[in-house]
Coordinates of C-alpha atoms in Angstrom, one line a residue:
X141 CA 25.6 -12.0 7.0
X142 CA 26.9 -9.8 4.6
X143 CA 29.8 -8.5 7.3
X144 CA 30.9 -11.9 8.0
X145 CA 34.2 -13.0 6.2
X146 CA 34.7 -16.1 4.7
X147 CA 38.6 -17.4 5.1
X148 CA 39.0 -20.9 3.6
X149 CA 40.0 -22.7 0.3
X150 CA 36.2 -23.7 -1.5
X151 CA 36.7 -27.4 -3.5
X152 CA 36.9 -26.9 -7.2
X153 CA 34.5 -30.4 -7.4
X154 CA 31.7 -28.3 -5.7
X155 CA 32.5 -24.4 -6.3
X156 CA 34.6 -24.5 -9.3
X157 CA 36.5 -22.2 -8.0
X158 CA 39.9 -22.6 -7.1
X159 CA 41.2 -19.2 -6.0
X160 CA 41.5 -18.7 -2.1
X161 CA 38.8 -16.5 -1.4
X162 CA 40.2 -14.2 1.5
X163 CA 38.8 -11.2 3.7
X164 CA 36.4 -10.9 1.5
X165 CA 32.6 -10.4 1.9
X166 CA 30.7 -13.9 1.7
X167 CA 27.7 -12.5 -0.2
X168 CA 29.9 -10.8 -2.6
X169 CA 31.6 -14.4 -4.2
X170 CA 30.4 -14.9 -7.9
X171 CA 32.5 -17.9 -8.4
X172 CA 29.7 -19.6 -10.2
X173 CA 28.3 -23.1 -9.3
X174 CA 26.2 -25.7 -11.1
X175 CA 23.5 -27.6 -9.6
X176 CA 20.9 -30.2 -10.0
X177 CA 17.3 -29.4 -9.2
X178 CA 16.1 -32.1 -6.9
X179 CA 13.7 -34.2 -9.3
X180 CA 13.2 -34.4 -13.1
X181 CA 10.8 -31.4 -14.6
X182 CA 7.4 -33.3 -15.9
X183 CA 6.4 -31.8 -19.2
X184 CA 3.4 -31.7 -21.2
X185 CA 3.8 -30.5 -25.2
X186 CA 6.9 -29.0 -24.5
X187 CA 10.5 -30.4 -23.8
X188 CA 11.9 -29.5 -20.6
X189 CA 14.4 -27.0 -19.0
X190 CA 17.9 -28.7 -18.2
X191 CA 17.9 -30.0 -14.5
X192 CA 21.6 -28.0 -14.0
X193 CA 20.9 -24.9 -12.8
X194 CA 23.7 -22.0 -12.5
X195 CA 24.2 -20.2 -9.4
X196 CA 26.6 -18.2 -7.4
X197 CA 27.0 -18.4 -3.8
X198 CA 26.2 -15.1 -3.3
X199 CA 22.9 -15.8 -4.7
X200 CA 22.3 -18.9 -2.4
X201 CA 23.0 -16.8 0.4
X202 CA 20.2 -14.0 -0.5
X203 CA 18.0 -17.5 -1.1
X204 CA 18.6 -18.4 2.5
X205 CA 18.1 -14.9 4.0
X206 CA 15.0 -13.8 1.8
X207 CA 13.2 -17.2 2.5
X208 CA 14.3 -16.9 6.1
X209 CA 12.7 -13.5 6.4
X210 CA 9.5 -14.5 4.9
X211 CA 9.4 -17.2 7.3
X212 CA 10.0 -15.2 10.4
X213 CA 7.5 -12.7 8.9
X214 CA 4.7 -15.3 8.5
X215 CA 5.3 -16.7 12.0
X216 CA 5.2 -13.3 13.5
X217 CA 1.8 -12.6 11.6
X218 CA 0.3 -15.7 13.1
X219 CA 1.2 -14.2 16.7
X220 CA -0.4 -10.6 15.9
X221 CA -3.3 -12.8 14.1
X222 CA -3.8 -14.4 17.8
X223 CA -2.9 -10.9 19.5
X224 CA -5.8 -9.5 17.2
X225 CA -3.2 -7.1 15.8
X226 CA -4.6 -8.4 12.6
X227 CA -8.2 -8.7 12.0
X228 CA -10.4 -10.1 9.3
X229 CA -9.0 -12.9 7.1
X230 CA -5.1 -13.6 7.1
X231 CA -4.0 -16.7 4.7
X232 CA -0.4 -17.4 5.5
X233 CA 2.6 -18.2 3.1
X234 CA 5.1 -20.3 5.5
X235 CA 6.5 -23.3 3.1
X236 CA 6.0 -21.9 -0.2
X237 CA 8.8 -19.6 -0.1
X238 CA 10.6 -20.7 -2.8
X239 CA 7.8 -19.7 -5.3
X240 CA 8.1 -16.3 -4.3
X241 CA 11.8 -16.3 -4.0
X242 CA 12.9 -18.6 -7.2
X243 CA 10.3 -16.9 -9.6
X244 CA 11.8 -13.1 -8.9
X245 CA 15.6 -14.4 -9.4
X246 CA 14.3 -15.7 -12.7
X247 CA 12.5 -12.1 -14.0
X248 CA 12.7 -8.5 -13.8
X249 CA 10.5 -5.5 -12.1
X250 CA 9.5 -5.3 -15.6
X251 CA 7.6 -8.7 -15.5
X252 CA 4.3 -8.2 -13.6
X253 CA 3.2 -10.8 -11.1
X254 CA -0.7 -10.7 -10.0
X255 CA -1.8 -13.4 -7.0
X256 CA -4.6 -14.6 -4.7
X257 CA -4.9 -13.3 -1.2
X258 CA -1.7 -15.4 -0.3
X259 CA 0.5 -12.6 -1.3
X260 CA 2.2 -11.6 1.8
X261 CA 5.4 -13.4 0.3
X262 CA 5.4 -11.9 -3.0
X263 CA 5.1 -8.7 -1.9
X264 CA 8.7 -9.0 -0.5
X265 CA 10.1 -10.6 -3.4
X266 CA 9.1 -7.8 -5.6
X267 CA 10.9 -5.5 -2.9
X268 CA 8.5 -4.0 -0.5
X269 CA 9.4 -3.7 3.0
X270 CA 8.9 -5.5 6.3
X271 CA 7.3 -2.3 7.9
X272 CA 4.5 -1.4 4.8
X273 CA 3.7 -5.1 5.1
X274 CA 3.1 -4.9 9.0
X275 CA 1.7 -1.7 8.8
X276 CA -0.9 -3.4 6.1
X277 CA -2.0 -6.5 7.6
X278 CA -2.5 -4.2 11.0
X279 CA -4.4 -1.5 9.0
X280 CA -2.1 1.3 9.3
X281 CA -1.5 4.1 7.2
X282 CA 1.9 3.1 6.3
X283 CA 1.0 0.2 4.9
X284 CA 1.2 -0.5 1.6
X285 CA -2.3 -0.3 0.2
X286 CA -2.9 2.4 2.9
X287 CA -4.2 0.5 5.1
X288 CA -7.5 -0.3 3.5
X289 CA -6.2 -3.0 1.9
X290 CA -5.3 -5.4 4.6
X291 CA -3.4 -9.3 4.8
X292 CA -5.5 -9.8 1.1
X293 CA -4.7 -6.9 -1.2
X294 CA -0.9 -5.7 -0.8
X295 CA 0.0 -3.9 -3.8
X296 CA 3.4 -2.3 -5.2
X297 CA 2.6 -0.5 -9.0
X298 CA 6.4 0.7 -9.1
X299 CA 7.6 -3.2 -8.9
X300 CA 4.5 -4.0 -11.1
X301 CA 3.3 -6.3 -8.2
X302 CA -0.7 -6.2 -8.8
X303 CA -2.1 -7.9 -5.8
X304 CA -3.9 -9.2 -3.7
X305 CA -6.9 -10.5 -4.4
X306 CA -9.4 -11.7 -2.7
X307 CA -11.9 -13.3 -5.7
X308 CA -11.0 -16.9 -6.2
X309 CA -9.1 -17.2 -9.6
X310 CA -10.2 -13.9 -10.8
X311 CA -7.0 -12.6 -10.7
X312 CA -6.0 -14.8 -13.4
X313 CA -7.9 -12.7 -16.3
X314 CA -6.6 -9.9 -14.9
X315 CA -2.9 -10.9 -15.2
X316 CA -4.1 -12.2 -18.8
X317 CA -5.2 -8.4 -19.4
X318 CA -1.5 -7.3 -18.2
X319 CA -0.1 -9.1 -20.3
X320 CA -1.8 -8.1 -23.3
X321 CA -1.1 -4.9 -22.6
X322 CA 2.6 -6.1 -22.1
X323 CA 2.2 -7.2 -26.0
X324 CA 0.4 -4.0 -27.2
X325 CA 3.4 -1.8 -26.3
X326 CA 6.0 -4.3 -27.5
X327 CA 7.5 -4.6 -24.0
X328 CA 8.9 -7.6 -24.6
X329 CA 8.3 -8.5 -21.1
X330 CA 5.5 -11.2 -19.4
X331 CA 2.9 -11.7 -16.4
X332 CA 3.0 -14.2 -13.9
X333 CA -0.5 -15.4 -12.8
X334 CA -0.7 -17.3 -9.6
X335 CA -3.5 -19.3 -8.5
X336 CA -4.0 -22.0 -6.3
X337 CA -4.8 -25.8 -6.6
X338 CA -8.5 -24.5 -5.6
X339 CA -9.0 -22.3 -8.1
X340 CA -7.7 -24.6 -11.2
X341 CA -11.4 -25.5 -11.7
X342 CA -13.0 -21.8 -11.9
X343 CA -14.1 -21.2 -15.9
X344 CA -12.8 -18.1 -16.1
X345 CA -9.2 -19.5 -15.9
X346 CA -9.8 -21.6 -19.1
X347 CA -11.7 -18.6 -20.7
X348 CA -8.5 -16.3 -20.2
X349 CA -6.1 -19.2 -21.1
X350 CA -8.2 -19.5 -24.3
X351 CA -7.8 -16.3 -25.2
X352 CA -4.5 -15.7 -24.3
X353 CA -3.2 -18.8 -26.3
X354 CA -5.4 -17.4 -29.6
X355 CA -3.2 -14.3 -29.2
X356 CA -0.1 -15.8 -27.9
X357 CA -0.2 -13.0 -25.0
X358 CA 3.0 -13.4 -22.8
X359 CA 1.1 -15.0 -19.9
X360 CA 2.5 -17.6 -17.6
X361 CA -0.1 -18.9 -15.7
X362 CA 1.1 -21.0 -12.2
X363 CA -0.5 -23.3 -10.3
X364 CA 1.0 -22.6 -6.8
X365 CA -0.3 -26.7 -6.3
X366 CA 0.1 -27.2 -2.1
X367 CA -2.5 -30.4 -2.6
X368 CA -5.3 -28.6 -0.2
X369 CA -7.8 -26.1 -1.9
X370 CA -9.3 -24.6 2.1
X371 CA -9.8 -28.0 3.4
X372 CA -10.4 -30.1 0.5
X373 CA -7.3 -32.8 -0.9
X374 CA -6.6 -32.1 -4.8
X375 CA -7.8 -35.9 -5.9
X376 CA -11.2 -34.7 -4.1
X377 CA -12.1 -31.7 -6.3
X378 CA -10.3 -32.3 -9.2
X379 CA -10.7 -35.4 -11.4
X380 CA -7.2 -34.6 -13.2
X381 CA -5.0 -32.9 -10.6
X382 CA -2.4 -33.2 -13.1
X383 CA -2.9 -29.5 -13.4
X384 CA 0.1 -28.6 -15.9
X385 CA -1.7 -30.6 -18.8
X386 CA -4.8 -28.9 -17.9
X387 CA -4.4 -26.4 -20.4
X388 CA -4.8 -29.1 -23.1
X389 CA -3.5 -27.1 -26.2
X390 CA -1.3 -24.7 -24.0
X391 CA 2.3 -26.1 -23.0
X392 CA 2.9 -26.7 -19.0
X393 CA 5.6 -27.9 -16.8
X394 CA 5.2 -29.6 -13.4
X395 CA 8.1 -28.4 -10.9
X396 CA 9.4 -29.0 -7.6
X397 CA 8.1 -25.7 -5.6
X398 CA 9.8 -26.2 -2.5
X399 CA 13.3 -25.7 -4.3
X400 CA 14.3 -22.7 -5.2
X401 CA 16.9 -23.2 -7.9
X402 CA 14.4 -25.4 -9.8
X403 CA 11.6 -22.5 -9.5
X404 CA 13.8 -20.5 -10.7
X405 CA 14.7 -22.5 -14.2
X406 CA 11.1 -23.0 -15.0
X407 CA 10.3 -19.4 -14.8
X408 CA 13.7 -18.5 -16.9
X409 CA 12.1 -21.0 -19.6
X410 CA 8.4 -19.9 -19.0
X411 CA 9.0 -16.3 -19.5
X412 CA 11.4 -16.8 -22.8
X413 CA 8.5 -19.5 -24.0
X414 CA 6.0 -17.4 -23.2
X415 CA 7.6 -13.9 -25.3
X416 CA 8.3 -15.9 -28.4
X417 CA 5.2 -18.5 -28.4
X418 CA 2.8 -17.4 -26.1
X419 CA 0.9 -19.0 -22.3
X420 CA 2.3 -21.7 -20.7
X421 CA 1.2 -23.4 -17.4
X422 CA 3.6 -24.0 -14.5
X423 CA 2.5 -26.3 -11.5
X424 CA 4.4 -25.6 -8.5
X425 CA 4.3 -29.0 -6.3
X426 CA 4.3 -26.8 -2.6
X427 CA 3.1 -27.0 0.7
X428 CA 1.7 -24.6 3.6
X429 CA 2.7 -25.3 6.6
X430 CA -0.3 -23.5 8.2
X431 CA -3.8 -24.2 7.7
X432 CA -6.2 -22.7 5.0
X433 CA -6.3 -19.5 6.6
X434 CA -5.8 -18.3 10.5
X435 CA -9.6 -19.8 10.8
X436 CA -8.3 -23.0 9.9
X437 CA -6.0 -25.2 12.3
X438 CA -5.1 -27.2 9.1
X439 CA -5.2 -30.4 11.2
X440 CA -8.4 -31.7 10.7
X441 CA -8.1 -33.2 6.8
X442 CA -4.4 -33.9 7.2
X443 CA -2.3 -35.6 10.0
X444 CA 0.3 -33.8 11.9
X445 CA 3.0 -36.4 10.6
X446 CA 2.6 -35.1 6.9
X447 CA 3.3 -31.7 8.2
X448 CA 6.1 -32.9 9.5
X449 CA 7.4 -35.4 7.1
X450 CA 7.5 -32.6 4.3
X451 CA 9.0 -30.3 7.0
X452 CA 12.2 -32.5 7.7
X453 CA 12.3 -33.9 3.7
X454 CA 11.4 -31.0 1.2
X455 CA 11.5 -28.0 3.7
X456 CA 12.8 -24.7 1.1
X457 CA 15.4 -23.1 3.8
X458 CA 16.7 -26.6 5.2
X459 CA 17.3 -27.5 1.0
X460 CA 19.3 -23.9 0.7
X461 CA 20.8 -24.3 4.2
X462 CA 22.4 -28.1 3.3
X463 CA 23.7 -26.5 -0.5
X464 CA 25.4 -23.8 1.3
X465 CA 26.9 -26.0 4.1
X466 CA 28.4 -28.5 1.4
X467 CA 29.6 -26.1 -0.6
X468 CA 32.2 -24.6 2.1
X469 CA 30.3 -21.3 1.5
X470 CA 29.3 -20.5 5.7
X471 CA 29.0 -22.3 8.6
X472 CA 26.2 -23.6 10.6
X473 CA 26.7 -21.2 13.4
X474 CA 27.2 -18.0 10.5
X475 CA 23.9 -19.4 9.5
X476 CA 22.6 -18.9 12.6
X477 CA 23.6 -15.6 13.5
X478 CA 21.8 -14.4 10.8
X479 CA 18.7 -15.7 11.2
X480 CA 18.9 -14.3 15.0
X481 CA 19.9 -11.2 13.0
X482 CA 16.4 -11.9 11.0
X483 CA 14.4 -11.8 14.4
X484 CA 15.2 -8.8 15.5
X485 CA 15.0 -7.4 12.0
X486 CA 11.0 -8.2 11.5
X487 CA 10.8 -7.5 15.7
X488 CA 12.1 -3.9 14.6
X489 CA 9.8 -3.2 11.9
X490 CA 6.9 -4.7 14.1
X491 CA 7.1 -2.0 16.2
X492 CA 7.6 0.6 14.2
X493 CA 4.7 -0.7 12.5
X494 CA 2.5 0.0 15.4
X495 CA 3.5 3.8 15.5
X496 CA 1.9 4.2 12.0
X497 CA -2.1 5.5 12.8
X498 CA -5.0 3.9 11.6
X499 CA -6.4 5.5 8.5
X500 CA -8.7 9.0 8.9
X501 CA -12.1 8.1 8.7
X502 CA -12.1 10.6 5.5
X503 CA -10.1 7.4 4.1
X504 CA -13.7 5.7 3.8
X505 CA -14.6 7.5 1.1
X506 CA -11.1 8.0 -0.7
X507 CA -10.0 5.6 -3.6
X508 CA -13.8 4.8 -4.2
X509 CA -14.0 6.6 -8.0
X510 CA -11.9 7.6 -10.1
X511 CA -10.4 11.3 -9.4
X512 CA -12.8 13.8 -11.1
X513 CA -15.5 11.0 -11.1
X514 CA -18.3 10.0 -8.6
X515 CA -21.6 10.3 -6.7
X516 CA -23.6 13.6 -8.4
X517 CA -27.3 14.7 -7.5
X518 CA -29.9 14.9 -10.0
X519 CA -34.2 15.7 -10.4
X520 CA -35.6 18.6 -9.5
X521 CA -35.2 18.2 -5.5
X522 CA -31.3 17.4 -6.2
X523 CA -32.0 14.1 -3.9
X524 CA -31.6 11.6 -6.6
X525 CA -28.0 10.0 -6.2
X526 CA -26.5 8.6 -9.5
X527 CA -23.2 7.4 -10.0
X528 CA -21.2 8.9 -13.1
X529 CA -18.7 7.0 -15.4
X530 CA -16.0 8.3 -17.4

């Protein structure tokens, strides 16, 4: 999409631009534009971002192309998934991409995220490639946890990206921990916890949150909400699913997940909130598209017209498509070249995927202990096994 030239006058009602914008790039246009996130934020002890959002049309377009790759990614993972490509537990993203997406046009590399196993998704955003991630959830070496890691623990320390984990909720004190480190060193920079609606219950998330709010530690701590922890409806495991209040004495803000633009304001405010005044709890209303995990046909606890209804009304790609269409900024069919141009894209990288090996068997035993650290022998015989700490 970035070759294709745009040739036509953009309104000054909807672009406020009024310069023709000739032979020039479509990706490259900054004329900025303002827009309205599609509902009101909810707020609890704090007042709310504005609902006008700035924007550029080059920006909309990387929304639409990012989210459209994470898509096509997902779908292709399910086929592998089936293929048995990909073995062992695989918990798919497709629906939530604006999370991803919105929350890294709001931050820096700087800013650390950590998530649950769901983390395909974010890895992207925070820059990895469409080969490591292949390569990973197939257990190849040029993945990017080695290969050992798998579709649960993708990692990327250079983008501070922290995983991947596997553990419900206990990656939430572990973000906590980044970001009192982030506040030791004066970094003036913050950590994005992400969790699901299933995990809002675990006690470790309020013992993290409590300690993190006594501190004021740069933590923003979000609910990814897509209303199913595994099988289980929200109202069914959670007496107040009104999880943004649920950190009683810590501010929160209930958005609309499934738009981009408004992901990305709340995590503009979060992180500015959360350097000057410590945690604050986002709750991103989302929705999966796929079940659970690849175990779970996601049908059972939730009819086939609710997937659908959210599909055709709150879909994250259709909302960007429509802004981008009204605004005069492509057409439909430019659109659609370059999501054909997507396909082949993640097709490529499958491949090339599969020509990475599978990890050495040496690997096992790799990674285990910290270098210079590990199993030593001890007694008289040498046969008793201890292992040795820093």
């Amino acid at each position: 999409m970035a070759a294709a030239i745009l040739l036509r006058r953009v309104p000054a009602a909807r672009a406020q631009a009024t310069a023709l914008i000739a032979a020039r790039s479509i990706s490259d246009s900054t004329a900025p534009l303002t827009i309205e996130t599609s509902v009101p934020f909810t707020s609890h002890i704090v007042d709310p971002p504005s609902r006008d959002v700035t924007t550029t049309p080059a920006e909309l377009l990387t929304f639409f192309r990012d989210m459209s790759v994470m898509r096509r990614m997902e779908i292709a993972a399910d086929s592998l998934y089936k293929a048995k490509l990909i073995r062992g537990f695989c918990h798919l993203y497709d629906g939530q991409e604006a999370v991803a997406v919105g929350m890294e046009a709001a931050i820096t590399r700087s800013d650390s995220i950590i998530t649950a196993y769901r983390d395909h998704c974010t890895y992207l955003a925070r820059g990895g490639d469409l080969v490591s991630a292949f390569a990973e959830l197939m257990g190849r070496q040029a993945g990017c946890s080695r290969g050992k890691g798998g579709s649960m623990h993708f990692y990327k320390k250079d983008a501070n990206f922290y995983g991947g984990h596997g553990i419900v909720g206990a990656q939430v004190p572990l973000g906590c921990g980044l970001a009192f480190a982030q506040k030791y060193r004066k970094e003036e920079t913050a950590t994005f916890a992400l969790y699901g609606d299933g995990a809002a219950n675990q006690g470790q998330l309020f013992e993290a949150l409590n300690i993190s709010a006594l501190w004021k530690l740069p933590a923003i701590l979000v609910c990814e909400n897509n209303h199913y922890g595994m099988g289980t409806a929200e109202w069914r495991a959670a007496k107040s699913p009104a999880y943004y209040k649920r950190g009683d004495y810590v501010p929160g803000l209930k958005v609309d997940g499934m738009d981009v633009l408004a992901v990305k304001q709340a995590c503009k405010f979060a992180k500015e909130h959360a350097i000057a005044n410590g945690p604050i709890v986002l709750e991103m209303d989302t929705y999966r598209y796929h079940g659970h995990s690849m175990s779970d046909p996601g049908s059972t606890y939730r009819t086939r017209d609710e997937i659908s209804g959210v599909r055709q009304e709150r879909d994250p790609i259709e909302r960007v498509r429509k802004l981008i269409l009204a605004h005069d900024l492509a057409t439909a069919a430019e659109l659609k070249d370059m999501e054909k141009e997507i396909r082949k894209e993640v097709d490529d990288a499958i491949a090339k995927a599969k020509e990475s090996p599978m990890p050495d068997t040496a690997e096992l035993f790799t990674n285990v202990y910290v270098k210079g650290f590990g199993v030593e022998s001890f007694g008289a015989d040498r046969k008793e096994l201890r292992a040795t700490l820093p």
